[in-house]
């Protein structure tokens, strides 16, 4: 509504009780990125942010039959990150026989 000229920034501050700096910050995001700037996509840590060497090392350790906590300690990536990568299909874990 601010971008369309329907209301002023100070009207938003009064109506919603947010600081003027917050309104200005979000207006800048809207100007530069549009509405997509308010909904960033999440990057998968082991797949997109971690280099290929770490991913390959993690997969090699998992293929050896090591557990996720053991791999986590050895390569320095949290167990949660490894579990997410396994669930997303970026890594494949060794299945234990019961």
CSV table of C-alpha atoms in Angstrom, one decimal:
chain,number,residue,atom,x,y,z
A,1,UNK,CA,0.0,0.0,0.0
A,2,UNK,CA,2.9,2.3,0.6
A,3,UNK,CA,4.4,1.5,-2.8
A,4,UNK,CA,1.1,2.3,-4.4
A,5,UNK,CA,0.8,5.6,-2.6
A,6,UNK,CA,-2.4,4.6,-0.7
A,7,UNK,CA,-0.8,5.1,2.7
A,8,UNK,CA,2.3,6.7,4.2
A,9,UNK,CA,4.9,5.0,6.2
A,10,UNK,CA,3.9,6.8,9.3
A,11,UNK,CA,0.3,5.5,8.9
A,12,UNK,CA,1.7,2.0,9.0
A,13,UNK,CA,3.8,2.8,12.1
A,14,UNK,CA,0.7,4.1,13.9
A,15,UNK,CA,-1.7,1.4,12.8
A,16,UNK,CA,0.5,-1.6,13.6
A,17,UNK,CA,2.8,-0.2,16.3
A,18,UNK,CA,6.0,-1.1,14.5
A,19,UNK,CA,9.2,1.0,14.4
A,20,UNK,CA,9.7,3.3,11.4
A,21,UNK,CA,13.1,1.7,10.8
A,22,UNK,CA,11.3,-1.6,10.3
A,23,UNK,CA,8.9,-0.2,7.8
A,24,UNK,CA,11.8,1.4,5.9
A,25,UNK,CA,13.8,-1.8,5.9
A,26,UNK,CA,10.9,-3.8,4.5
A,27,UNK,CA,10.2,-1.1,1.9
A,28,UNK,CA,13.8,-1.4,0.7
A,29,UNK,CA,13.4,-5.2,0.4
A,30,UNK,CA,10.2,-4.7,-1.5
A,31,UNK,CA,11.8,-2.2,-3.9
A,32,UNK,CA,14.9,-4.3,-4.6
A,33,UNK,CA,13.4,-7.8,-4.7
A,34,UNK,CA,9.6,-7.5,-4.9
A,35,UNK,CA,7.4,-9.8,-2.9
A,36,UNK,CA,9.7,-12.7,-3.4
A,37,UNK,CA,12.2,-11.0,-1.1
A,38,UNK,CA,9.9,-11.8,1.9
A,39,UNK,CA,9.9,-15.5,1.1
A,40,UNK,CA,13.5,-16.7,0.6
A,41,UNK,CA,14.1,-20.3,-0.5
A,42,UNK,CA,16.0,-22.5,1.9
A,43,UNK,CA,19.2,-24.0,0.6
A,44,UNK,CA,20.1,-27.5,1.7
A,45,UNK,CA,23.3,-27.3,3.7
A,46,UNK,CA,25.0,-30.6,2.7
A,47,UNK,CA,23.9,-30.3,-0.9
A,48,UNK,CA,24.2,-26.7,-1.9
A,49,UNK,CA,26.4,-24.9,0.6
A,50,UNK,CA,28.9,-27.6,1.4
A,51,UNK,CA,31.7,-28.3,-1.1
A,52,UNK,CA,31.7,-31.5,-3.0
A,53,UNK,CA,34.7,-33.0,-1.1
A,54,UNK,CA,32.8,-32.9,2.2
A,55,UNK,CA,29.7,-34.5,0.6
A,56,UNK,CA,31.8,-37.3,-1.0
A,57,UNK,CA,33.6,-37.9,2.2
A,58,UNK,CA,30.3,-38.2,4.1
A,59,UNK,CA,29.0,-40.6,1.5
A,60,UNK,CA,32.1,-42.7,1.7
A,61,UNK,CA,31.9,-43.0,5.4
A,62,UNK,CA,28.2,-43.9,5.3
A,63,UNK,CA,29.0,-46.5,2.6
A,64,UNK,CA,31.6,-48.0,5.1
A,65,UNK,CA,28.7,-48.6,7.5
A,66,UNK,CA,29.5,-45.8,9.9
A,67,UNK,CA,26.6,-44.3,11.8
A,68,UNK,CA,25.4,-40.7,11.3
A,69,UNK,CA,26.8,-39.6,14.6
A,70,UNK,CA,30.2,-41.1,13.7
A,71,UNK,CA,30.3,-39.4,10.3
A,72,UNK,CA,29.1,-36.2,11.9
A,73,UNK,CA,32.0,-36.1,14.3
A,74,UNK,CA,34.6,-37.0,11.7
A,75,UNK,CA,33.7,-34.5,9.0
A,76,UNK,CA,32.4,-31.7,11.3
A,77,UNK,CA,28.8,-31.4,10.0
A,78,UNK,CA,25.9,-31.7,12.4
A,79,UNK,CA,24.0,-34.9,12.6
A,80,UNK,CA,20.8,-33.0,11.8
A,81,UNK,CA,22.3,-31.8,8.6
A,82,UNK,CA,23.3,-35.3,7.6
A,83,UNK,CA,19.8,-36.7,8.4
A,84,UNK,CA,18.2,-34.0,6.3
A,85,UNK,CA,20.5,-34.8,3.4
A,86,UNK,CA,19.7,-38.5,3.7
A,87,UNK,CA,15.9,-37.8,3.8
A,88,UNK,CA,16.2,-35.5,0.8
A,89,UNK,CA,18.1,-38.1,-1.2
A,90,UNK,CA,21.4,-36.2,-1.4
A,91,UNK,CA,23.1,-38.9,0.6
A,92,UNK,CA,22.3,-42.5,1.0
A,93,UNK,CA,22.7,-44.2,4.4
A,94,UNK,CA,23.6,-47.8,5.0
A,95,UNK,CA,20.5,-49.7,6.1
A,96,UNK,CA,20.9,-52.0,9.1
A,97,UNK,CA,19.5,-55.4,9.0
A,98,UNK,CA,17.1,-56.3,11.8
